[in-house]
Amino acid sequence: MASLPEGFRYLPAYLDRPAQENVVEQIRQVVADAPLYVAEMPRTGKPMSVRMTNCGLLGWVTDREKGYRYQAFHPTTKRGWPAIPRELLDLWDARSGYPKPPEACLVNFYSDEAKMGMHQDKDEVDLEAPVLSLSLGNACLFRIGGPDRRDSTTSLRLSSGDVVILGGAARLCFHGVDRIYPGTSTLLKNGGRINLTLRRVRR
DNA sequence: GAGTTACG
DNA sequence: GCAT
């Protein structure tokens, strides 16, 4: 029986349905300004199955040439990212336990076929701040291990409205999304799943 | 190695 | 389908 790392917090059904609908509307506005795009793996240029965009002062991006990084503008439009919606800033204030505001909100859109390989979030300078994640739409099978890629892992089904926080020892633990469960939510009319992750990037 | 696949 |  594998155990979850210290600092991992799971808040099931943290947002009720009206609150989820509210956030989805805010994210629709973000996407209207900063369109979803297909990110590329460093060096190989292989496309990721997840489509992404960001809001906040900084956004996490990746492409073949420059690899993983944070930057202040959308890779396609070259415009600055839209602001993080107030509801998400409030969520951070309520649950992160961190005094400074988040600078980045990565918006990952998973089609019903999309996956995310096991990885660490380690492109932030400030690794003391937790990463706070909100799931919207179809459920997924989330998996988290330890700080070493070979560490044993635990799988967890995340549903719409669930919040997960990676802080403390969990902050640098490998994690990923093995599958989406199609048709498990009516929140998004066209299916799929949205994951929002709030991060503090700079000290 | 933020992908892909193969094997129990 | 799920763990690795």
PDB file of C-alpha atoms (C1' of nucleotides) in Angstrom, chain A residues 41 68 117 149, chain B residues 1-4:
ATOM      1  CA  MET A  41       8.926  18.972 -26.093  1.00  0.00           C
ATOM      2  CA  TYR A  68      10.747  24.632 -20.512  1.00  0.00           C
ATOM      3  CA  GLY A 117       3.675  11.892 -18.478  1.00  0.00           C
ATOM      4  CA  ARG A 149      11.432   8.887 -10.795  1.00  0.00           C
TER       5      ARG A 149
ATOM      6  C1'  DG B   1      11.399  11.826 -19.767  1.00  0.00           C
ATOM      7  C1'  DA B   2       5.549  17.535 -19.175  1.00  0.00           C
ATOM      8  C1'  DG B   3       6.700  11.407 -24.596  1.00  0.00           C
ATOM      9  C1'  DT B   4       6.228   6.550 -25.837  1.00  0.00           C
TER      10       DT B   4
END
